[in-house]
Tab-separated table of C-alpha atoms and ligand atoms in Angstrom:
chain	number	residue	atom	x	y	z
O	1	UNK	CA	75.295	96.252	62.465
O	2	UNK	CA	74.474	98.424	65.467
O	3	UNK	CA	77.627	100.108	67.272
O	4	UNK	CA	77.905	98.624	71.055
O	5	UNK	CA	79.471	101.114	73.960
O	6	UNK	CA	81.982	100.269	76.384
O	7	UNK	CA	81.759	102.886	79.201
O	8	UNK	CA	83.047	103.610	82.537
O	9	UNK	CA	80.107	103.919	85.153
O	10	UNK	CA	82.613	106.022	88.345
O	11	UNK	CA	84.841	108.325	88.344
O	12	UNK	CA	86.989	107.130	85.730
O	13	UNK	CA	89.945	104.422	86.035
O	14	UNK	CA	87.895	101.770	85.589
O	15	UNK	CA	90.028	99.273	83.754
O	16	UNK	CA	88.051	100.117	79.884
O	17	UNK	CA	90.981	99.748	78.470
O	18	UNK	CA	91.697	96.192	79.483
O	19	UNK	CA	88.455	95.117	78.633
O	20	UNK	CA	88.201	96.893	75.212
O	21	UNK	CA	91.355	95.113	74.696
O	22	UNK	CA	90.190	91.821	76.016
O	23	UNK	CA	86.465	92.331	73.455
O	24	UNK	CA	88.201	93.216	70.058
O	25	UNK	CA	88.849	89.849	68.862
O	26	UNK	CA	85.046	90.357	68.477
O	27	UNK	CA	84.685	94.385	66.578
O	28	UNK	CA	85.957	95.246	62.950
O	29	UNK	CA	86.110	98.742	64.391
O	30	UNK	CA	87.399	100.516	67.954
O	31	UNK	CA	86.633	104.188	68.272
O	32	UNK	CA	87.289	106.121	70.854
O	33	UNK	CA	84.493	109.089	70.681
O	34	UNK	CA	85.146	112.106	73.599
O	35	UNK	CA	87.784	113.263	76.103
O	36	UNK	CA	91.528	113.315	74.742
O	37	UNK	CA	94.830	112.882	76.573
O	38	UNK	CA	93.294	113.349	80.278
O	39	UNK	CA	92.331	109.610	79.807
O	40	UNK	CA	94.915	106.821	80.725
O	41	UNK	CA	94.340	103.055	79.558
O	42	UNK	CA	96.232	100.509	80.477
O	43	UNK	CA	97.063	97.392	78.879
O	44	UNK	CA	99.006	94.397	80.057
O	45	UNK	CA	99.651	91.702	77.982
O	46	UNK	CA	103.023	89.908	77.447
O	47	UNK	CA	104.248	90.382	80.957
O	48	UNK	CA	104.608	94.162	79.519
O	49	UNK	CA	102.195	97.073	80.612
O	50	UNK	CA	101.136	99.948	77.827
O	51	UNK	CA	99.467	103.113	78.391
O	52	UNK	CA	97.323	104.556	75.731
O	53	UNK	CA	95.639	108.799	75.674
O	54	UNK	CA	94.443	109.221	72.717
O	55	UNK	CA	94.720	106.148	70.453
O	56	UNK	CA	92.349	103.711	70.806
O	57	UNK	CA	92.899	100.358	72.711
O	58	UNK	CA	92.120	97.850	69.767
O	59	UNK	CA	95.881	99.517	68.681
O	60	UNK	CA	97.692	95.810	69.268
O	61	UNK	CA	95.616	93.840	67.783
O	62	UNK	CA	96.479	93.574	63.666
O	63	UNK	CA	92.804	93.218	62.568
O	64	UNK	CA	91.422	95.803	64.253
O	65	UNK	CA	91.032	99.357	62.722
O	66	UNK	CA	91.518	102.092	65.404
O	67	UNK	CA	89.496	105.458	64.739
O	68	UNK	CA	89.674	108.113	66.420
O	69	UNK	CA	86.264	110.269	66.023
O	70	UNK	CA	85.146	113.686	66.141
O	71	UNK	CA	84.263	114.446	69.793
O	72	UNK	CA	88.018	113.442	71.021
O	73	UNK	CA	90.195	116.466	71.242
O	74	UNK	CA	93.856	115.336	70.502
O	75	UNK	CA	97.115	117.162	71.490
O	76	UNK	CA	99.609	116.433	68.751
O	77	UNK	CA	102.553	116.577	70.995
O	78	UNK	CA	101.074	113.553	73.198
O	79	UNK	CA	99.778	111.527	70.082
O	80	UNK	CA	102.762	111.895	68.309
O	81	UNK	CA	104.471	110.266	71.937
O	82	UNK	CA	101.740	107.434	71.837
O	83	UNK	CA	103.271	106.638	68.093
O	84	UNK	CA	106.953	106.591	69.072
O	85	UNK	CA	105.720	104.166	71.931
O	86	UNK	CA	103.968	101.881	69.316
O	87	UNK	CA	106.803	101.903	67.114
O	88	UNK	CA	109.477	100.800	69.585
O	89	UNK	CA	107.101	97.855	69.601
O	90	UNK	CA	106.795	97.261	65.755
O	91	UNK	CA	103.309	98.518	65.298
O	92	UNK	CA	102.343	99.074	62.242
O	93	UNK	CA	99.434	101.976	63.021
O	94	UNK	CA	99.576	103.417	59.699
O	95	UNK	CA	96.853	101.492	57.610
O	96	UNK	CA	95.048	100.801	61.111
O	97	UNK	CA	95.028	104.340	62.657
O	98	UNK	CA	91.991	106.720	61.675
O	99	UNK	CA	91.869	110.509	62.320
O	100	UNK	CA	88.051	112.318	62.275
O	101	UNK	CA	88.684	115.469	60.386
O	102	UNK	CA	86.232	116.902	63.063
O	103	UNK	CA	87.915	116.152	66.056
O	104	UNK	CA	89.751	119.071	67.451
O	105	UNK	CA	93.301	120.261	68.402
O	106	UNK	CA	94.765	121.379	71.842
O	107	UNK	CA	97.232	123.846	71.331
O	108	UNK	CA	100.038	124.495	73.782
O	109	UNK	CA	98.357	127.424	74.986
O	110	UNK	CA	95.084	125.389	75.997
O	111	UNK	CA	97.218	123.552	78.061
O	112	UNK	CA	98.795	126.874	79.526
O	113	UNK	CA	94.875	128.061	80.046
O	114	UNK	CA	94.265	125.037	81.823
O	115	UNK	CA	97.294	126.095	83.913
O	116	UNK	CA	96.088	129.414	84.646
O	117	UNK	CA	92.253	128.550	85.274
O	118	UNK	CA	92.986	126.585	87.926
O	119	UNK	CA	95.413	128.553	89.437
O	120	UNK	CA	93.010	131.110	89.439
O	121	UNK	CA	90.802	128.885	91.296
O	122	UNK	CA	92.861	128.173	94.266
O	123	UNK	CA	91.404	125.472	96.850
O	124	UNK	CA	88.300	125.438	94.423
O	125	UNK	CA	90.447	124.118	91.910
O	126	UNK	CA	88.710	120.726	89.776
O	127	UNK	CA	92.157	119.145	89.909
O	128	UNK	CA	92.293	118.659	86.216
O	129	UNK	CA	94.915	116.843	84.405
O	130	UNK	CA	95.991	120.149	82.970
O	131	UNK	CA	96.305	118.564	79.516
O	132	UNK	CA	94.156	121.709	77.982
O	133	UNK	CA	90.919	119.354	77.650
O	134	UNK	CA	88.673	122.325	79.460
O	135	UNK	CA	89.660	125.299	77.200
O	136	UNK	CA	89.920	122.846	73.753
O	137	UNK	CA	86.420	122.224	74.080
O	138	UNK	CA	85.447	125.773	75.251
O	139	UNK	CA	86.781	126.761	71.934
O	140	UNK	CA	85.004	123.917	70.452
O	141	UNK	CA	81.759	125.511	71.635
O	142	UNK	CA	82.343	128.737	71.501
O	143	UNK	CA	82.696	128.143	68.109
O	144	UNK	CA	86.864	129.396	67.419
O	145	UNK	CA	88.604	125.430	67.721
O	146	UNK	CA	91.113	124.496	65.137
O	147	UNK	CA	89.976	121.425	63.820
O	148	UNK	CA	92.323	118.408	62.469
O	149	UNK	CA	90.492	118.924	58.893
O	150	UNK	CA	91.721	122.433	59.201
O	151	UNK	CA	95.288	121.394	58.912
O	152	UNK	CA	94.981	120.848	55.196
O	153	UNK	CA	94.160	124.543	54.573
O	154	UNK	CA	96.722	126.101	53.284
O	155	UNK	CA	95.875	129.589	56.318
O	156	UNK	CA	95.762	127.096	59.032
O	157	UNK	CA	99.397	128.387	60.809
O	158	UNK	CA	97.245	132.373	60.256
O	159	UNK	CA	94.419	130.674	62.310
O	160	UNK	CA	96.666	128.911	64.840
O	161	UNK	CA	98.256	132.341	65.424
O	162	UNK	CA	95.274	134.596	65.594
O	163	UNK	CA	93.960	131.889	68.330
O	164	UNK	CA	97.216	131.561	70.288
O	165	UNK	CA	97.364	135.905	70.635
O	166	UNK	CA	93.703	135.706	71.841
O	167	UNK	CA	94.845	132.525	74.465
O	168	UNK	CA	97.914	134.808	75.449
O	169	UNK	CA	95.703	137.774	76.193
O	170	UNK	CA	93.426	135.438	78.678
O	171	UNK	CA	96.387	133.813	80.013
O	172	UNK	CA	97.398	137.453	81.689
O	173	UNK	CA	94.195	138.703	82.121
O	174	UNK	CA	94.201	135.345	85.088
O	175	UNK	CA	97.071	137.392	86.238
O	176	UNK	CA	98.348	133.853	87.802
O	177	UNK	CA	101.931	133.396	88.127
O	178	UNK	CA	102.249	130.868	85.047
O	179	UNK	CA	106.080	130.653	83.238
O	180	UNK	CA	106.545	129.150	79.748
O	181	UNK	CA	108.552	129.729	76.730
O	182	UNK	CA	105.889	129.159	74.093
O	183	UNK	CA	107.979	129.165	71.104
O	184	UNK	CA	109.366	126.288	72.685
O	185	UNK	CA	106.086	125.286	72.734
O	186	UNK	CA	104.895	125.753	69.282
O	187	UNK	CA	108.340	123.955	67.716
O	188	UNK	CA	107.749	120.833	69.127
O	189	UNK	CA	103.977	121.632	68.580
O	190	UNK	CA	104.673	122.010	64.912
O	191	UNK	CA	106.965	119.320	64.623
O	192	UNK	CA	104.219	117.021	66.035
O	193	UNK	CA	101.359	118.599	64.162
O	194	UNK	CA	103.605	117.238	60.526
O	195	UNK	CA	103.752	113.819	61.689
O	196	UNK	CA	100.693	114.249	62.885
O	197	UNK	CA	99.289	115.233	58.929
O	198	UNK	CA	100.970	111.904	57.507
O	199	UNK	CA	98.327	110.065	59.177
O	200	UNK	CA	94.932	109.112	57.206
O	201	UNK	CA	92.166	112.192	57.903
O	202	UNK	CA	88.456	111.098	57.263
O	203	UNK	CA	85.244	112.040	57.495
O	204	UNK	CA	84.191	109.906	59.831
O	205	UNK	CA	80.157	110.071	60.357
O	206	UNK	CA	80.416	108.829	56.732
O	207	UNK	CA	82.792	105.973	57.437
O	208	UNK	CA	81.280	104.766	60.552
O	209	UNK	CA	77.806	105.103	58.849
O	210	UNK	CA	79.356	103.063	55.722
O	211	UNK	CA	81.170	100.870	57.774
O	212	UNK	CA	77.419	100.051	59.732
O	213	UNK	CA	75.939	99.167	56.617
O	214	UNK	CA	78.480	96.659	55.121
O	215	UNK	CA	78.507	94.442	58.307
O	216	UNK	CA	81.323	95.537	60.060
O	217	UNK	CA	81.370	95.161	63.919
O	218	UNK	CA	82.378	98.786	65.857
O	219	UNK	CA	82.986	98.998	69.759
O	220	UNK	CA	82.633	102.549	70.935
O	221	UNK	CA	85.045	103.001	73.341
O	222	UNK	CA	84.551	105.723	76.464
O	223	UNK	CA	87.311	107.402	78.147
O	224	UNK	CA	86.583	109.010	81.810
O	225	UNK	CA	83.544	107.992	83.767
O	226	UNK	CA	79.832	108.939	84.105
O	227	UNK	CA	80.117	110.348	86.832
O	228	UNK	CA	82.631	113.178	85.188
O	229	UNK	CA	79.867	113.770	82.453
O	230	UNK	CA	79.966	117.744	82.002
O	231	UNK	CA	75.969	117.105	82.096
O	232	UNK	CA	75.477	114.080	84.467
O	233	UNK	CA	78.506	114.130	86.230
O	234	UNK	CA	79.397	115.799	89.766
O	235	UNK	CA	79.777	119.407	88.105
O	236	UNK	CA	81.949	121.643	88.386
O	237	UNK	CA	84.239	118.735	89.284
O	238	UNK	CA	83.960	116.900	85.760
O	239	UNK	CA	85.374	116.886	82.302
O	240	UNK	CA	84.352	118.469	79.790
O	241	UNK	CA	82.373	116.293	77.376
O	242	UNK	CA	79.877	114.213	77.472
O	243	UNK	CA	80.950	110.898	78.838
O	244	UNK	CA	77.857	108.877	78.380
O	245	UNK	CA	75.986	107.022	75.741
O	246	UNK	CA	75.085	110.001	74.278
O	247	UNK	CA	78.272	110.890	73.630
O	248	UNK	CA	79.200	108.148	71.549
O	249	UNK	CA	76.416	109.802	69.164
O	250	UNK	CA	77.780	113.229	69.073
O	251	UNK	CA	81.689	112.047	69.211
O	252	UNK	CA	81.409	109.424	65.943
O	253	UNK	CA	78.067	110.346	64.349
O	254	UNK	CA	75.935	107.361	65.730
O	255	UNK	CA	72.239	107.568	65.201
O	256	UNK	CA	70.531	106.395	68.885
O	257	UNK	CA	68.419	103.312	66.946
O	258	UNK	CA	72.003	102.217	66.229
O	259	UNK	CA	72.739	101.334	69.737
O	260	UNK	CA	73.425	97.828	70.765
O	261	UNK	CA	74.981	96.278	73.950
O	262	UNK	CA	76.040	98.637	76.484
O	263	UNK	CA	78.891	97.991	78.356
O	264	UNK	CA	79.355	99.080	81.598
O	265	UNK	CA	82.654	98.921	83.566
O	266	UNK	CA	83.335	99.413	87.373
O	267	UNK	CA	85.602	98.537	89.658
O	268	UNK	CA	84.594	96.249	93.064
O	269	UNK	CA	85.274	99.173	94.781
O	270	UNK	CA	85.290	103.083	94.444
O	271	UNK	CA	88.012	105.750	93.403
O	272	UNK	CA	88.354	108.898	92.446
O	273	UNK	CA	91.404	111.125	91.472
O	274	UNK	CA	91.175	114.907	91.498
O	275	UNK	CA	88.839	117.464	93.699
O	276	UNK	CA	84.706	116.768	94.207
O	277	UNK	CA	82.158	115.153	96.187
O	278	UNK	CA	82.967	111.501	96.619
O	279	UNK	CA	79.999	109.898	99.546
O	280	UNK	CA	82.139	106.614	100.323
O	281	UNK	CA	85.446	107.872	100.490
O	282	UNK	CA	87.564	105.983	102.953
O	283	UNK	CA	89.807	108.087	105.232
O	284	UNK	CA	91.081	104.636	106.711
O	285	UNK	CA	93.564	101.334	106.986
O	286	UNK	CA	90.320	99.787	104.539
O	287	UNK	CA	90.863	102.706	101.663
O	288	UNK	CA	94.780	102.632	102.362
O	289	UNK	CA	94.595	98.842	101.792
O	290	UNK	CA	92.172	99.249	98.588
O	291	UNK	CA	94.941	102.570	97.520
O	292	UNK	CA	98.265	100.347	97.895
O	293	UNK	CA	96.699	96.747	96.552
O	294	UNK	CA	95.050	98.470	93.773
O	295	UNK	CA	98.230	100.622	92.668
O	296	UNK	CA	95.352	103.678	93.056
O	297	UNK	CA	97.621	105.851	90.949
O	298	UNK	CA	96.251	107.950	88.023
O	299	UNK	CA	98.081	106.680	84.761
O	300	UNK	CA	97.958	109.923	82.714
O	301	UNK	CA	99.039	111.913	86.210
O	302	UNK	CA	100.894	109.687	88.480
O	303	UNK	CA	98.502	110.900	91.263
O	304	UNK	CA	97.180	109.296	93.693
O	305	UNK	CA	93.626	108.037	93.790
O	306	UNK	CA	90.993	108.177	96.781
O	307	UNK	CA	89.741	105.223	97.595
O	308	UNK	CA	86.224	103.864	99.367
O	309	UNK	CA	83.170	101.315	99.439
O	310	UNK	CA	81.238	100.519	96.281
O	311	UNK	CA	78.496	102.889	95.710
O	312	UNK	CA	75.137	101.469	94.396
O	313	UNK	CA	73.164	104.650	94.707
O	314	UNK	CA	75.897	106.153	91.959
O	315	UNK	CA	76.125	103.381	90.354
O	316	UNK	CA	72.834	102.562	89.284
O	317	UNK	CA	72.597	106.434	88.267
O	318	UNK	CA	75.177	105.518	85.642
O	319	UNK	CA	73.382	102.356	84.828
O	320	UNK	CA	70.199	104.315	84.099
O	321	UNK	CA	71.491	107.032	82.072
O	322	UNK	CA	73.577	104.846	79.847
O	323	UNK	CA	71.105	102.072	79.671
O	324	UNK	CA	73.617	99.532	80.471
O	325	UNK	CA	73.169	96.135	79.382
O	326	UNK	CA	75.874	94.315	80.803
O	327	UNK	CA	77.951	95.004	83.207
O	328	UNK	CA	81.981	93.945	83.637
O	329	UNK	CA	83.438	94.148	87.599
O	330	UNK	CA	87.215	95.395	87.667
O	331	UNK	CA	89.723	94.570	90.376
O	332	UNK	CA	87.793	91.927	92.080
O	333	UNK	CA	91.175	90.744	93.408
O	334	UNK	CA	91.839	93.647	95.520
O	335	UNK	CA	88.890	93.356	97.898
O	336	UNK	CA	90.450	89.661	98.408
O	337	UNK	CA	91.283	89.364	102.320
O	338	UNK	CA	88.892	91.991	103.914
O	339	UNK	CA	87.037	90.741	106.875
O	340	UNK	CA	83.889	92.908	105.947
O	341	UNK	CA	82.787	94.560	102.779
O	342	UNK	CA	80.505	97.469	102.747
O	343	UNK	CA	78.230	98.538	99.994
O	344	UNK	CA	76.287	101.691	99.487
O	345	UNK	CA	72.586	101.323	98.756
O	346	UNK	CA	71.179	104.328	99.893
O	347	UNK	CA	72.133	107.483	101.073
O	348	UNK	CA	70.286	109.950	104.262
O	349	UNK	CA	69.463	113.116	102.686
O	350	UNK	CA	68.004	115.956	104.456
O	351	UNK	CA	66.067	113.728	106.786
O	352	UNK	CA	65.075	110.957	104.617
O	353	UNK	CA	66.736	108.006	103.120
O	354	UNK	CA	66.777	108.651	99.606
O	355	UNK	CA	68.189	105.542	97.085
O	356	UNK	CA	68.909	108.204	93.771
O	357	UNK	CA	71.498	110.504	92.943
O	358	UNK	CA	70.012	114.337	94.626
O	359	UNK	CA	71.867	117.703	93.353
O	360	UNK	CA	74.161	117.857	95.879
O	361	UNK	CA	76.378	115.168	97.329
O	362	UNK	CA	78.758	116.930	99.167
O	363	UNK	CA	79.599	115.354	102.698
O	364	UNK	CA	77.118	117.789	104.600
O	365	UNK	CA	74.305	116.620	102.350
O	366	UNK	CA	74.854	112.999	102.201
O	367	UNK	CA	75.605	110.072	104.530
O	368	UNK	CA	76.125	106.628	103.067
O	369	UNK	CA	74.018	103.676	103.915
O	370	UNK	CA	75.868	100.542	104.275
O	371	UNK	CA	75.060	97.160	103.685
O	372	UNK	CA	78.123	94.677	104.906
O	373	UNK	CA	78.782	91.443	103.426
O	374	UNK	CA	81.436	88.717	104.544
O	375	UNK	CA	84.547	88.846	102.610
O	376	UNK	CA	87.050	86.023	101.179
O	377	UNK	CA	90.512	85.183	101.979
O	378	UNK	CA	90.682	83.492	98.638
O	379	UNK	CA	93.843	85.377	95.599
O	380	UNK	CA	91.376	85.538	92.656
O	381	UNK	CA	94.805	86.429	90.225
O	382	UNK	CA	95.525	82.959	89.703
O	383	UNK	CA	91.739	81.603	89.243
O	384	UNK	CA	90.569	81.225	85.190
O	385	UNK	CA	87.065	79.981	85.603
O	386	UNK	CA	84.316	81.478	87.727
O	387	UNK	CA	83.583	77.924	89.355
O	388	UNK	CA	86.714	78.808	91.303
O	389	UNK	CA	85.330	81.687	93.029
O	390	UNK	CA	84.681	81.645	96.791
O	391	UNK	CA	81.328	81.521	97.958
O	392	UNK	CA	81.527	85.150	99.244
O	393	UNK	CA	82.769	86.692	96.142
O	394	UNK	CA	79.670	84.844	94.478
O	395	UNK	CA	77.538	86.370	97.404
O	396	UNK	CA	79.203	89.868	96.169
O	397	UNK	CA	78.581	89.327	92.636
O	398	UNK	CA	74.933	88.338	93.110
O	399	UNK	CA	73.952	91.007	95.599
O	400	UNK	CA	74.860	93.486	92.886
O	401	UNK	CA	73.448	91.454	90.166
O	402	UNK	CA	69.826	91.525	92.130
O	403	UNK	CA	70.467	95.252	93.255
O	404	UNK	CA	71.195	96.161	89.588
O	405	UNK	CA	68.760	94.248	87.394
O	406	UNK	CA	71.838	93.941	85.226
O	407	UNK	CA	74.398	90.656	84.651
O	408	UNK	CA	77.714	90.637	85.285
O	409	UNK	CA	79.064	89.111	82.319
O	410	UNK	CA	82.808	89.902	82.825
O	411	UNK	CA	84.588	89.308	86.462
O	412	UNK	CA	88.309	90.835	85.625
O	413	UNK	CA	90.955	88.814	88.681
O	414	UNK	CA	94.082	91.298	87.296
O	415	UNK	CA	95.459	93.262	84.964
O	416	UNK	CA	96.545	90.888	82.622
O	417	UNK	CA	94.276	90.164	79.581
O	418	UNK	CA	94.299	86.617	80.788
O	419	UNK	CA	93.105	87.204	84.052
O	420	UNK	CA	89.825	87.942	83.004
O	421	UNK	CA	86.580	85.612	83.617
O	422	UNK	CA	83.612	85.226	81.482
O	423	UNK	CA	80.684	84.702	83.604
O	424	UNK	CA	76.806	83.101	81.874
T	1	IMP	P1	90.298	117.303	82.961
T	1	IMP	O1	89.346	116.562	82.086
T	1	IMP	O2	91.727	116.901	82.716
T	1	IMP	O3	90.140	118.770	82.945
T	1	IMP	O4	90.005	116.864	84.485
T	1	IMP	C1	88.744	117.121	85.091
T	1	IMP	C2	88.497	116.093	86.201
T	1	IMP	O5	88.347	114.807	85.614
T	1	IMP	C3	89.646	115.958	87.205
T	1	IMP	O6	89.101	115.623	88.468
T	1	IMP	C4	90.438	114.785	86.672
T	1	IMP	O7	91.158	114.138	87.682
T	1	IMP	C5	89.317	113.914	86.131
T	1	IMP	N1	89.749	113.072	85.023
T	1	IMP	C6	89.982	113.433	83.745
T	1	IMP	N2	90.333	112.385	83.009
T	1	IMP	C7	90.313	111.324	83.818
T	1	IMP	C8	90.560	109.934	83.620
T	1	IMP	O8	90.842	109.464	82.516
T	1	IMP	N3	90.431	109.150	84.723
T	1	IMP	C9	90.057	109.641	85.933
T	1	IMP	N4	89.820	110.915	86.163
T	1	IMP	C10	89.940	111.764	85.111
């Protein structure tokens, strides 16, 4: 069977886990495949609302088996949070939770790194989630990361050390004004790294590949957005893996022929939490609105998110290098009750009007091009069939369909799995 992608298409926040949630009645498998605890997914279900990092979002459902692959980076400390969480609820993770022996391990001084770097950085800072993502993979590259598989070597604690001295040394050399106590650190560190090791390691190219071959059905599930791709994305102001389809290749092992649908996932709107270039930003009562309806507030972070108009130009950047085959609107319900709704289908550049993503889209290089469209008054929350939906919303819908080239297969009215409307 081939391996279908479920990916965010902004800058993150997009509602994936909701919607991965919502599709894995329909997968054997859920693997999450880059990023680490920087990503937030929420889940409401029950009248109760869970946040997932690490673990994958097919966690709640008893069928599904949740694998985390190699290109996710996971900090012990936070995973081993994630489990208590699940247990207070009577999950039983144990038989459905899968760890890549590749994937590798933020240690409490990637996180202090992270600290430092940006400190170091000042106003230029990325506005990172400081969970040690940046300087896990930088070791991952650079070729000196502490893999999970390495945790069954017996030298592994003589490895951890030699790479926490060298950490230590680059924390003062930012000569940033950073406090910790890392032996308090490393004993809750160490304490989460055990429980940690009583989970099932694999090698997980091999199992995906196996599991491929027998039949079974696998969701590849993004964290972040495209357009915080450490290749694609609005660099420097990005993550640090590759967010993309082609990540879900290099994070489980996926050949590219093994490729099937593509989801895509956006919101009706734009946001954006952290520093960079963001062309429809709303400075405005209209990105206040979107900021206070929306709850625009990071779930990893608590911070708050910016806010503006949809933006086709990025949009159908993401569409292109993911080669999205169906697409999935989020928060459709918070544009309800806006007079006018503004979309972004081109941008002026230098002179010219320009409909694709240039190098640089920094406010003094780009200026939006709107189209507006009549809003609806109309609460989508309560609606459970797309028949319902006001003429304007359809108007919406369609205009992005046509501008696209892509369906819209999935209109999501809240954050409830039920509130979610299958469209064709
Ligand atoms: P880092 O990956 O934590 O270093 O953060 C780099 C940039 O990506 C910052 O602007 C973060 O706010 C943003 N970012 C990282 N993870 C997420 C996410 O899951 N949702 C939205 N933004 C994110």
């Amino acid at each position: 069977m081939a391996v279908d992608l479920l990916l965010g298409l902004q800058w993150g926040d997009e509602g994936k886990g909701k919607i991965v949630d919502v599709l894995t009645k329909n997968y054997n498998i859920i693997a999450r495949f880059q990023g680490g605890p920087n990503a937030g997914h929420t889940l409401v279900f029950n009248g109760k609302k869970h946040v997932l990092h690490t673990i994958p979002s097919g966690i709640f459902h008893d069928d599904a088996t949740n694998l985390v692959g190699n290109g996710v980076v996971i900090d012990p400390v936070i995973f081993k949070g994630e489990l208590d969480k699940l247990e207070e609820q009577d999950i039983d993770y144990r038989k459905s939770l899968l760890i890549s022996r590749k994937a590798h391990i933020i240690l409490p001084t990637h996180r202090l790194l992270d600290a430092a770097s940006e400190a170091a950085k000042g106003k230029a800072k990325i506005g990172s989630t400081l969970k040690g993502i940046g300087p896990t993979y930088m070791d991952k590259t650079g070729r000196n990361g502490i893999r999970v598989g390495d945790l069954e070597l017996s030298d592994w604690k003589e490895r951890y050390r030699t790479l926490a001295d060298k950490h230590e040394s680059m924390i003062a050399f930012y000569n940033v004004d950073i406090n910790y106590d890392l032996s308090k650190l490393e004993e809750e560190f160490f304490e989460a790294v055990d429980i940690l090791k009583s989970l099932t390691f694999i090698d997980s190219e091999e199992y995906v590949y196996q599991a491929q071959k027998s039949g079974k059905t696998i969701l590849a599930e993004g964290a972040q957005g495209s357009l915080l791709d450490i290749d694609f994305g609005t660099y420097p102001f990005v993550t640090s893996s590759n967010t993309t389809a082609a990540g879900a290749c290099t994070g489980l092992g996926v050949a590219p022929n093994q490729i099937g649908e593509v989801f895509g996932i956006f919101k009706a709107y734009t946001t954006r939490v952290g520093s960079g270039p963001f062309p429809t930003e709303l400075f405005d009562e209209d990105g206040e609105t979107m900021g206070r309806v929306g709850h625009e507030f990071g779930a990893t972070t608590g911070r708050r998110r910016r806010c503006g108009w949809l933006d086709l130009v990025a949009l159908k950047y993401a569409c292109q290098v993911n080669g999205v085959t169906q697409l999935n609107m989020m928060k459709g319900d918070v544009l309800s009750g806006f007079k006018t709704l503004k979309v972004c289908t081109a941008y002026k550049y230098k002179g010219d009007v320009i409909e694709h993503l240039p190098y640089n889209i920094e406010p003094e290089n780009v200026e939006p091009v709107y189209t507006e469209m009549k809003g609806w008054e109309d609460d989508l929350t309560t609606m459970t069939d797309a028949s319902q939906f006001p003429k304007e919303l359809n108007n919406y819908i369609n205009f992005l369909e046509k501008e696209l080239q892509i369906p819209i297969t999935i209109v999501s009215v809240g954050p409830d799995r039920k509130q979610t409307i299958f469209r064709k």
